mmCIF file of C-alpha atoms and ligand atoms in Angstrom:
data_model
loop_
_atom_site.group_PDB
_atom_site.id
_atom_site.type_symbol
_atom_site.label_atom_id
_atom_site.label_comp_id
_atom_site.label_asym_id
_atom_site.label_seq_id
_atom_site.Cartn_x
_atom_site.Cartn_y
_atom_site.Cartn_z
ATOM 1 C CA UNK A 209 0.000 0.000 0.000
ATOM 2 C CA UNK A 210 1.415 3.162 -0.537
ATOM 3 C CA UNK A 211 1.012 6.037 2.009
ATOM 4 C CA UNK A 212 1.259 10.160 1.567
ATOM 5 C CA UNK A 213 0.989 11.922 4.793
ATOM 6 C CA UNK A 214 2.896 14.780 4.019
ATOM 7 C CA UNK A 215 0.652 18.050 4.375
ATOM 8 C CA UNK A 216 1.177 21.493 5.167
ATOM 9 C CA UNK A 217 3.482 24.564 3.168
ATOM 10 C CA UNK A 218 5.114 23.090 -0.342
ATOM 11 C CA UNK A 219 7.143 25.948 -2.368
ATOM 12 C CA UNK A 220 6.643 25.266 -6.093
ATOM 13 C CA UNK A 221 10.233 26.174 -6.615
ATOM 14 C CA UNK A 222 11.497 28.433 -9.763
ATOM 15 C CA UNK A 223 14.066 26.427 -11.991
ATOM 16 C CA UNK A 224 17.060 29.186 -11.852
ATOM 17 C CA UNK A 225 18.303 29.766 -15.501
ATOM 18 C CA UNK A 226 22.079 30.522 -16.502
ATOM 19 C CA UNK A 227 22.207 34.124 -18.803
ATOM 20 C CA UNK A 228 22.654 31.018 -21.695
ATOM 21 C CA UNK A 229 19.406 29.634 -20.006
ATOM 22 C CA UNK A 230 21.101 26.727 -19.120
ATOM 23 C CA UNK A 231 19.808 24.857 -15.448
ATOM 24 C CA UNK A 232 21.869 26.040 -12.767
ATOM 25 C CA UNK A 233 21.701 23.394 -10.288
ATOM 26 C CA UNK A 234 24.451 25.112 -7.805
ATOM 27 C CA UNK A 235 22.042 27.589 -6.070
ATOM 28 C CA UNK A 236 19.462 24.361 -4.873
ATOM 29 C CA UNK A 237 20.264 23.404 -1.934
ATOM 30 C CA UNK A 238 21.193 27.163 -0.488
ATOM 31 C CA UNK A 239 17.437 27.364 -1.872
ATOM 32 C CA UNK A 240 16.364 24.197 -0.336
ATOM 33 C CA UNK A 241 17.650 25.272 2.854
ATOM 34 C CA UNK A 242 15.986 28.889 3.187
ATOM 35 C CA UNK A 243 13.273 27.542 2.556
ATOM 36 C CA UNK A 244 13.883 24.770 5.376
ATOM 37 C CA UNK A 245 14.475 27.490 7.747
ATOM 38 C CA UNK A 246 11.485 29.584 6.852
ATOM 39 C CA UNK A 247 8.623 26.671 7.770
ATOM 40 C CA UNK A 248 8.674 25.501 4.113
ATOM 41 C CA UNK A 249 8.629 21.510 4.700
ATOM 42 C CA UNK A 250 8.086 20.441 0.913
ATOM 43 C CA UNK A 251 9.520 21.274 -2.375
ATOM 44 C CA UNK A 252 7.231 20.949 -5.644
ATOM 45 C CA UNK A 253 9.691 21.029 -8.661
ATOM 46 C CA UNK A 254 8.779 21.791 -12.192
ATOM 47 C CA UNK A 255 5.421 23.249 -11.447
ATOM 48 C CA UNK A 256 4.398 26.219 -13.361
ATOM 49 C CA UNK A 257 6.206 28.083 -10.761
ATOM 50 C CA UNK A 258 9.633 26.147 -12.613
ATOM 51 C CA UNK A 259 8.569 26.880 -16.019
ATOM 52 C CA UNK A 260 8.888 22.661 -15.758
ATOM 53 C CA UNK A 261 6.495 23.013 -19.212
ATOM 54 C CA UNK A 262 9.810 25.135 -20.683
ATOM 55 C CA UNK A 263 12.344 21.996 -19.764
ATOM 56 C CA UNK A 264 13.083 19.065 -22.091
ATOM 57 C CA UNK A 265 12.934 15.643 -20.335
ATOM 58 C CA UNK A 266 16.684 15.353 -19.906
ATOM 59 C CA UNK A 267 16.943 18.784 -18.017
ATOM 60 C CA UNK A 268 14.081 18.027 -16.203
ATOM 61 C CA UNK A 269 16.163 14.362 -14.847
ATOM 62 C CA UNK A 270 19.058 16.120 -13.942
ATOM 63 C CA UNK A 271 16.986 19.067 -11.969
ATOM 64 C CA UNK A 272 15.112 16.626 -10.068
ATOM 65 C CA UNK A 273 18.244 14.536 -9.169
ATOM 66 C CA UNK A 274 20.158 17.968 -8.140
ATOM 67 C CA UNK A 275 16.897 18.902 -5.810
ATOM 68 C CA UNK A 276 16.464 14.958 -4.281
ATOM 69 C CA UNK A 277 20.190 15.589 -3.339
ATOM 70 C CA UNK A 278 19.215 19.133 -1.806
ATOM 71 C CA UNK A 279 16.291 17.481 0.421
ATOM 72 C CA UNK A 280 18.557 14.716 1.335
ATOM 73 C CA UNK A 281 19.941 17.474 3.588
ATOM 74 C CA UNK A 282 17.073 19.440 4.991
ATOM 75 C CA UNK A 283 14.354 16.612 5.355
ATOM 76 C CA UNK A 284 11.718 18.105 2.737
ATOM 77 C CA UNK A 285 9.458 16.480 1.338
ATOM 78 C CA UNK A 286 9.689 16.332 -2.676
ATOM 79 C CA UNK A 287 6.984 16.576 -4.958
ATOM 80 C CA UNK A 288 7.635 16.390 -8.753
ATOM 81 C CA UNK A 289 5.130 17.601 -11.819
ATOM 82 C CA UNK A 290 6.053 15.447 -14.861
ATOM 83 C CA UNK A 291 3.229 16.489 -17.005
ATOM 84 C CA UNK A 292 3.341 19.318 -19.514
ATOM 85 C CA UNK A 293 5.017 16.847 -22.526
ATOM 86 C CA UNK A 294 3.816 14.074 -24.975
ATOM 87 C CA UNK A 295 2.462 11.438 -23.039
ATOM 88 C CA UNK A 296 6.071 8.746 -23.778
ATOM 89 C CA UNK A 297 7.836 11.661 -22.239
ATOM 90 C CA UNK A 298 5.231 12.255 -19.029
ATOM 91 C CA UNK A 299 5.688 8.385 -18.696
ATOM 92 C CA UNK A 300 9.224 8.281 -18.765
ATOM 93 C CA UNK A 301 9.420 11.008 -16.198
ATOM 94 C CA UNK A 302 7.469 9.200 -13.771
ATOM 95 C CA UNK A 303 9.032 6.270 -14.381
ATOM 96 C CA UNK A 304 12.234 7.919 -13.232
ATOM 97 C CA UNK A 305 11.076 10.122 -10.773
ATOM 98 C CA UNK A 306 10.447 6.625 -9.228
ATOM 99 C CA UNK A 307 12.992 5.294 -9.269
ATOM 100 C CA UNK A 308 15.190 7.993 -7.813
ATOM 101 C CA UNK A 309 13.406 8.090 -5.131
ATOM 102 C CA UNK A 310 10.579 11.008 -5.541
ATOM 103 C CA UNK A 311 8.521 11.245 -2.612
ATOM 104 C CA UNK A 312 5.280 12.137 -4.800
ATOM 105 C CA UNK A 313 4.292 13.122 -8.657
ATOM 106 C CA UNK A 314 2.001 15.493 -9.534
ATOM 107 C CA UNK A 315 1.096 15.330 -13.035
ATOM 108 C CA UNK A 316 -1.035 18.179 -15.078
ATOM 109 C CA UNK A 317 -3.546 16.408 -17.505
ATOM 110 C CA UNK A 318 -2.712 15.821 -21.475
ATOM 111 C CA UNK A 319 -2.607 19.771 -23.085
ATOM 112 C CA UNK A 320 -3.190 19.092 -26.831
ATOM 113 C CA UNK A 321 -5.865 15.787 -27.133
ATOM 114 C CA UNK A 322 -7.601 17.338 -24.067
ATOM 115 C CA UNK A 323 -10.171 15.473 -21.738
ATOM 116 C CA UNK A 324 -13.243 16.289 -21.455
ATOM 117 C CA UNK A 325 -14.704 13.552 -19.384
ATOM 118 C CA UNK A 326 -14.033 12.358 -15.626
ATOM 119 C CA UNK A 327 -13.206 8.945 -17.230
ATOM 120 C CA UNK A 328 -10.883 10.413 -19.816
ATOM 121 C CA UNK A 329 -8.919 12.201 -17.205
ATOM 122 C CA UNK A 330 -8.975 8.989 -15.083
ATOM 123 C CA UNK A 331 -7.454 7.278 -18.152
ATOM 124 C CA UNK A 332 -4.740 9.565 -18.846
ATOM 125 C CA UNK A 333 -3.793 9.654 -15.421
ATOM 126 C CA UNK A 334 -4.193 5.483 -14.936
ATOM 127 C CA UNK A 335 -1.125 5.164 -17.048
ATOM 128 C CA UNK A 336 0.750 7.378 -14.883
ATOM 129 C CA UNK A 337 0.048 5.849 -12.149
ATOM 130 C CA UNK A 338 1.682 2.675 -13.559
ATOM 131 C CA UNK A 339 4.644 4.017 -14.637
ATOM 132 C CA UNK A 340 5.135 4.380 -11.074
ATOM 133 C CA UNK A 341 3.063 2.242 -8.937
ATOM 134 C CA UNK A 342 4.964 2.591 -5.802
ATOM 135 C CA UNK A 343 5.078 6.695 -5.955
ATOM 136 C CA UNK A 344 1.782 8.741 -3.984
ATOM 137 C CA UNK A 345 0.344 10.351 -7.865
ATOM 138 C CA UNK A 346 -1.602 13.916 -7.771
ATOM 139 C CA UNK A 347 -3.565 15.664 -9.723
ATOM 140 C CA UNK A 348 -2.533 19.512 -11.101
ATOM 141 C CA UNK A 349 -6.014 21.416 -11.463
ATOM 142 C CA UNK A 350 -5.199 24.722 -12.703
ATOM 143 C CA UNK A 351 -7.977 25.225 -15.954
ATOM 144 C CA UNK A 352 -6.829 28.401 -16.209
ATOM 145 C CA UNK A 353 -3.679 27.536 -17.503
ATOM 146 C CA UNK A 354 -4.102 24.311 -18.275
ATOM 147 C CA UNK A 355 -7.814 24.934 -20.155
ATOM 148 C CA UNK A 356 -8.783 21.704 -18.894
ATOM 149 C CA UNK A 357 -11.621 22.016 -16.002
ATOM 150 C CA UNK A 358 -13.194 18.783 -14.869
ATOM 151 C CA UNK A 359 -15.083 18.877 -11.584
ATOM 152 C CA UNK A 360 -12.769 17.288 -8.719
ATOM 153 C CA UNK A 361 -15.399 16.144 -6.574
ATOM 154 C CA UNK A 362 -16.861 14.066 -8.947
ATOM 155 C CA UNK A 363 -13.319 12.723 -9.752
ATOM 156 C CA UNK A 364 -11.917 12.364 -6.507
ATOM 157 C CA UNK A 365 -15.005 10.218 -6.145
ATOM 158 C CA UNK A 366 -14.044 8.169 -8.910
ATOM 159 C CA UNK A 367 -10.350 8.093 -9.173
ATOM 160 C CA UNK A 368 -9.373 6.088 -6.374
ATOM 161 C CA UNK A 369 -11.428 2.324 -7.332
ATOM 162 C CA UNK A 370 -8.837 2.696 -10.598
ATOM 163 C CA UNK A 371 -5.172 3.892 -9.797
ATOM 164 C CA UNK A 372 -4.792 2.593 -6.265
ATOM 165 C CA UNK A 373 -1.785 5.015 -5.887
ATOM 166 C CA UNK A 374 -3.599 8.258 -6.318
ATOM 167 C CA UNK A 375 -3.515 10.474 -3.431
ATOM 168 C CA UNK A 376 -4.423 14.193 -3.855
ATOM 169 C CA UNK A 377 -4.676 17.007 -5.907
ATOM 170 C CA UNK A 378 -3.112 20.245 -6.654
ATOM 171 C CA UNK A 379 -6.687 22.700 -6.268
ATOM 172 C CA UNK A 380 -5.366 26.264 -8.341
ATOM 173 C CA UNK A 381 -8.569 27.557 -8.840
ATOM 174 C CA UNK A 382 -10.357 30.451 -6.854
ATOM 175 C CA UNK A 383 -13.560 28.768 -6.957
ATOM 176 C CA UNK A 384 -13.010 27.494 -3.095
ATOM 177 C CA UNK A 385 -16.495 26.056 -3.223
ATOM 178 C CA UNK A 386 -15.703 23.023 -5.354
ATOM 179 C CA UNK A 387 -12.298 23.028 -3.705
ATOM 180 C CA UNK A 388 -13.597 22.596 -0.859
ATOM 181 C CA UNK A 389 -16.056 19.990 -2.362
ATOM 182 C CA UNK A 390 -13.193 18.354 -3.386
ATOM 183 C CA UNK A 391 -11.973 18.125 0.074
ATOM 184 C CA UNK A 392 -14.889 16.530 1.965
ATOM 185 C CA UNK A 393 -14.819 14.121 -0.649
ATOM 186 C CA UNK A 394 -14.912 10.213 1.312
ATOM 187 C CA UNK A 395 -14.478 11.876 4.390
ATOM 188 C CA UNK A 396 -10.954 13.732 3.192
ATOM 189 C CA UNK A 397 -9.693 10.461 2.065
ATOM 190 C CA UNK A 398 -7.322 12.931 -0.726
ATOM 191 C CA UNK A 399 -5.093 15.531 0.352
ATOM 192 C CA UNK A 400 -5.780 18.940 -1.415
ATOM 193 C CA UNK A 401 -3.570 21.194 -1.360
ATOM 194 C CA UNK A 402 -4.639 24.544 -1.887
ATOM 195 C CA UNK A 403 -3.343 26.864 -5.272
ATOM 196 C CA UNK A 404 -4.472 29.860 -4.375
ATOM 197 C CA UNK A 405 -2.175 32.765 -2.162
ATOM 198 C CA UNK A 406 -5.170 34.878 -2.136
ATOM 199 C CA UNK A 407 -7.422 32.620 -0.509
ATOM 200 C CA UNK A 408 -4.936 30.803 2.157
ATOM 201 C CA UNK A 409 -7.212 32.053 5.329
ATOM 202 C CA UNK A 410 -10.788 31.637 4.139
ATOM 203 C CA UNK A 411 -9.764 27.391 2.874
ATOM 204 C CA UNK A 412 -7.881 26.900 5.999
ATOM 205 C CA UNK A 413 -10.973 28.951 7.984
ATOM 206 C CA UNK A 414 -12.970 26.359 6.575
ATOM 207 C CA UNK A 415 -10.668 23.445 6.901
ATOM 208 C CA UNK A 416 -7.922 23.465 4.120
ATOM 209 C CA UNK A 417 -4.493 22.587 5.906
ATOM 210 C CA UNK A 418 -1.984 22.562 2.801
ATOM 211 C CA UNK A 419 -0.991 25.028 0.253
ATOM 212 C CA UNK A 420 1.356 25.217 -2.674
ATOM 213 C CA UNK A 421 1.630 29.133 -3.441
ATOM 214 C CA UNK A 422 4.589 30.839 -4.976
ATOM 215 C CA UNK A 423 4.530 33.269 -2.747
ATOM 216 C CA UNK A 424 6.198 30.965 -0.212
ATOM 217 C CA UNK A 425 9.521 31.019 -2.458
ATOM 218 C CA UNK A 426 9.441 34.826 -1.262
ATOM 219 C CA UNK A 427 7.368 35.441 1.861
ATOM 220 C CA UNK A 428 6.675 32.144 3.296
ATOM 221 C CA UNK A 429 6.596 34.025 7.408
ATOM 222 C CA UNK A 430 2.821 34.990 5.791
ATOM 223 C CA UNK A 431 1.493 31.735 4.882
ATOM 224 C CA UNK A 432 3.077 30.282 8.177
ATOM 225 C CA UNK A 433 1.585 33.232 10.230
ATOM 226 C CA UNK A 434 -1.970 33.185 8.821
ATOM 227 C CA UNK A 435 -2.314 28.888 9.483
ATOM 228 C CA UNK A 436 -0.566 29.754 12.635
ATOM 229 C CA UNK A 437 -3.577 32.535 13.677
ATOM 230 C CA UNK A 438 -6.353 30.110 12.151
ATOM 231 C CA UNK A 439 -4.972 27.537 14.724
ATOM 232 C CA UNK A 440 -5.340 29.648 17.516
ATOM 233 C CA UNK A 441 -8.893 30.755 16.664
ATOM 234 C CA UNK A 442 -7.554 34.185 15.670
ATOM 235 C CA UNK A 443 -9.652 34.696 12.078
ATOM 236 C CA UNK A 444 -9.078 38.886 12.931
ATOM 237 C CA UNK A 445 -5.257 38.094 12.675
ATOM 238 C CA UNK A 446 -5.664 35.628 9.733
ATOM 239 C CA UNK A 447 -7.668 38.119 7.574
ATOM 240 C CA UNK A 448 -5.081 40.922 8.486
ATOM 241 C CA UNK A 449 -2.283 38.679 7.211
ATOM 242 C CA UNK A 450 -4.314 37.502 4.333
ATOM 243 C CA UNK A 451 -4.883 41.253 3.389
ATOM 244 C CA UNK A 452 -1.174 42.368 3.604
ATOM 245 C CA UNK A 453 -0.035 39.327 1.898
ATOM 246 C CA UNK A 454 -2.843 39.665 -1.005
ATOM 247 C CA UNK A 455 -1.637 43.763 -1.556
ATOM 248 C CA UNK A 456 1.985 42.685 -2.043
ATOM 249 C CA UNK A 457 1.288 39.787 -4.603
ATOM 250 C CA UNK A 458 -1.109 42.641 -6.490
ATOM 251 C CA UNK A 459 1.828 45.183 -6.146
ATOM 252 C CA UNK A 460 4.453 42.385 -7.860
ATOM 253 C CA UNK A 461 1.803 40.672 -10.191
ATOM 254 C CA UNK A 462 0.607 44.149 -11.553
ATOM 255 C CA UNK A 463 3.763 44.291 -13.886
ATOM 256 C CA UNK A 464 3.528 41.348 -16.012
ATOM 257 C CA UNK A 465 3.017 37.296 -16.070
ATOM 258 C CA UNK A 466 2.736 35.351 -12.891
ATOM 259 C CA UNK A 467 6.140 33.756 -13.193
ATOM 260 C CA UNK A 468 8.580 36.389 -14.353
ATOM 261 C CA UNK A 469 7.169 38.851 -11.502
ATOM 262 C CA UNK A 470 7.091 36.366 -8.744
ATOM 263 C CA UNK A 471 10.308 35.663 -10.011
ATOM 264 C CA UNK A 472 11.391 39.192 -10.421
ATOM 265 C CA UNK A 473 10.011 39.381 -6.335
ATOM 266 C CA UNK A 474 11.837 36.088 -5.311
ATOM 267 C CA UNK A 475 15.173 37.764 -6.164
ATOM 268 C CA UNK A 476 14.155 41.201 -4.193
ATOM 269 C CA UNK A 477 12.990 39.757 -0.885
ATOM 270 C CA UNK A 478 14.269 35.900 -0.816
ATOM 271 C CA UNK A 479 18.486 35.198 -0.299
ATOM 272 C CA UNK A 480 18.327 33.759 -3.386
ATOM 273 C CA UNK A 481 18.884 35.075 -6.860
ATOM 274 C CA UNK A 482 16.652 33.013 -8.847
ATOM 275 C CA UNK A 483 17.053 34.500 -12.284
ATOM 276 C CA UNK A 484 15.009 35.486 -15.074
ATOM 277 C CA UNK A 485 12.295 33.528 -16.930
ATOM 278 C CA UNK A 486 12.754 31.514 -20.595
ATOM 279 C CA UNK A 487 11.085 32.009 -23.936
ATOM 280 C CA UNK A 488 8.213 31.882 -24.561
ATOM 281 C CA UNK A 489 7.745 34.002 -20.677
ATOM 282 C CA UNK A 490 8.577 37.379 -21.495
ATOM 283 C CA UNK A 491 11.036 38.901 -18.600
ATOM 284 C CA UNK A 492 9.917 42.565 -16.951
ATOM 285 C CA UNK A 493 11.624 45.587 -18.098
ATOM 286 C CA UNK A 494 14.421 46.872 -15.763
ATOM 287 C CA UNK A 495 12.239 49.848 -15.185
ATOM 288 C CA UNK A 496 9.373 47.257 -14.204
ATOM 289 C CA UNK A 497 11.402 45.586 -11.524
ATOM 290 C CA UNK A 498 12.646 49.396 -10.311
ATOM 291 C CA UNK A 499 8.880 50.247 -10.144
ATOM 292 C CA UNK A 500 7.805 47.005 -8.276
ATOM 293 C CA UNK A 501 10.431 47.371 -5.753
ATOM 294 C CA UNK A 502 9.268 50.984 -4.836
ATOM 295 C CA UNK A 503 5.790 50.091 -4.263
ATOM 296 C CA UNK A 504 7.083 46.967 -2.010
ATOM 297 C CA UNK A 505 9.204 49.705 0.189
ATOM 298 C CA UNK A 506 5.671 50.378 1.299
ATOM 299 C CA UNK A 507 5.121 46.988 2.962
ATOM 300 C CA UNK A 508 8.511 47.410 4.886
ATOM 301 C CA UNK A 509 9.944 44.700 3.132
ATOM 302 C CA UNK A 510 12.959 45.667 1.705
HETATM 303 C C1 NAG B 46 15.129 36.660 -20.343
HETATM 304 O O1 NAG B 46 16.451 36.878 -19.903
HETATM 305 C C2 NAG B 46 17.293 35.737 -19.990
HETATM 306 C C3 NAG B 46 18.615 36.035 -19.289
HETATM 307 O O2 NAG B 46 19.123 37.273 -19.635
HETATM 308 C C4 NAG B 46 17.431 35.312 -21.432
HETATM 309 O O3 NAG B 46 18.223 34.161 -21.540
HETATM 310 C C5 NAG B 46 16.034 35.025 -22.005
HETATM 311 O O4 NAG B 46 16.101 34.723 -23.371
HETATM 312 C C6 NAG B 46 15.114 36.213 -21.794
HETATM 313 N N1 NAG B 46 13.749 35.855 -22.198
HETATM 314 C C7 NAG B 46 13.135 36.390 -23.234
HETATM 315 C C8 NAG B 46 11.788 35.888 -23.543
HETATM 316 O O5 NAG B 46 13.635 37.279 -23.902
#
């Protein structure tokens, strides 16, 4: 039987790009380990976060390998997308991500031949799940990047009577009503892990108790603080947090894409220089990232 108890904060780590955009691997486990010391207890690598959809399979092996070594050393838990490439290639990646010793794969669903069905999803995902029998699988629900939106209550409800090693999902959506759905699903037999940094004290108000949000490359003390106040019954403190924390991600989103300004951010407030974004990602302007660290001197953060 395979078991996945991990739970709690995962940082869907950036991939750090050389000025030739090759991997640099050097900087991962300084990275590991701030985030180790921060509260951060799981890596996810190649997310969209990583640009993971950007990598060929053979950079995508030797960035995993370079990050299992990383986590060797600080105890985190590792999570690994291989999705975002033709199905031989998603397989593959499982497959290895097995057998280096992975702790879990998430996998995004097929991006061309999309499904449309629960049972096409389940499909897709069934032969995942047997490249790597012995590996905890998850689910990446993100339709608005992905374009695929199947309702995850209805397949968490499903799932489990066909790939016996499915364990959770990866919830990006906003819509906190089905994700929460989702989560009362056979009495929160699946772990799911919330997407969402706007929306971390509302889900864990209402029961949520993991989150994979960029922002915890950057500011993970927020995430931290507002599960912290939620335990103690403090929703006042929670909401405060939540507030600040949903400001500074408008401040830094407001100049571009998701990942080069969270990426832009990571390199202002984290000890880690994390680089700038590939093709087809446009990078911000250097009067972009001039303007976006102005209006995060307001915060007190740098
Ligand atoms: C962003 O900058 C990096 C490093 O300077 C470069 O390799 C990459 O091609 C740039 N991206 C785009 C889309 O121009």
């Amino acid at each position: 039987m395979v078991s996945f108890t991990f739970r709690g904060f995962c940082a869907p780590v950036f991939t750090i790009f050389n000025k030739d955009q090759s991997v640099n691997t050097k900087l991962i486990p300084e990275y590991a380990k701030y985030l180790a010391q921060n509260g951060v207890h799981g890596v996810l690598v190649h997310g969209s976060s990583s640009e993971g959809m950007c990598m060929s399979a053979v950079e995508r092996k030797a960035s995993l390998e370079a990050w299992l070594k990383a986590v060797k050393t600080t105890k985190q838990h590792l999570m690994v997308q291989v999705g975002g490439c033709p199905l031989p290639d998603v397989l593959d990646l499982a497959k290895h991500a097995e057998k280096v010793g992975a702790d879990s794969i998430l996998c995004l669903p097929e991006l061309y031949f999309k499904p449309s069905t629960v049972k096409e999803l389940i499909n897709y995902l069934k032969l995942v799940g047997e490249a790597a029998p012995n590996t905890p699988l998850l689910y990446y629900h993100i339709p608005r990047w992905s374009g695929v939106n199947i309702n995850m209550e209805q397949f968490l409800n499903q799932v489990g009577e066909v790939i016996p090693n499915f364990k959770g999902i990866k919830y990006s959506s906003n819509d906190l009503d089905a994700g929460l759905a989702a989560l009362r699903v056979k009495n929160r037999k699946y772990a799911v892990f919330l997407g969402a940094n706007t929306l971390i004290a509302p889900a864990f108000a209402m029961g949520f108790d993991s989150t994979i949000g960029t922002s915890l490359n950057m500011l993970p003390q927020y995430s931290v603080a507002i599960a912290k106040a939620i335990k103690e019954n403090n929703l006042n403190e929670a909401t405060k947090i939540q507030e600040e924390l949903s400001a500074i991600i408008d401040v830094i989103t407001k100049n571009g894409h998701w990942v080069p300004t969270m990426k832009a951010a990571a390199t202002l407030l984290s000890p880690i220089d994390v680089g700038k974004t590939r093709p087809p990602l446009a990078n911000l302007t250097d009067d972009q990232v001039t303007e976006m660290k102005e209006s995060l001197k307001r915060f007190s953060l740098l």
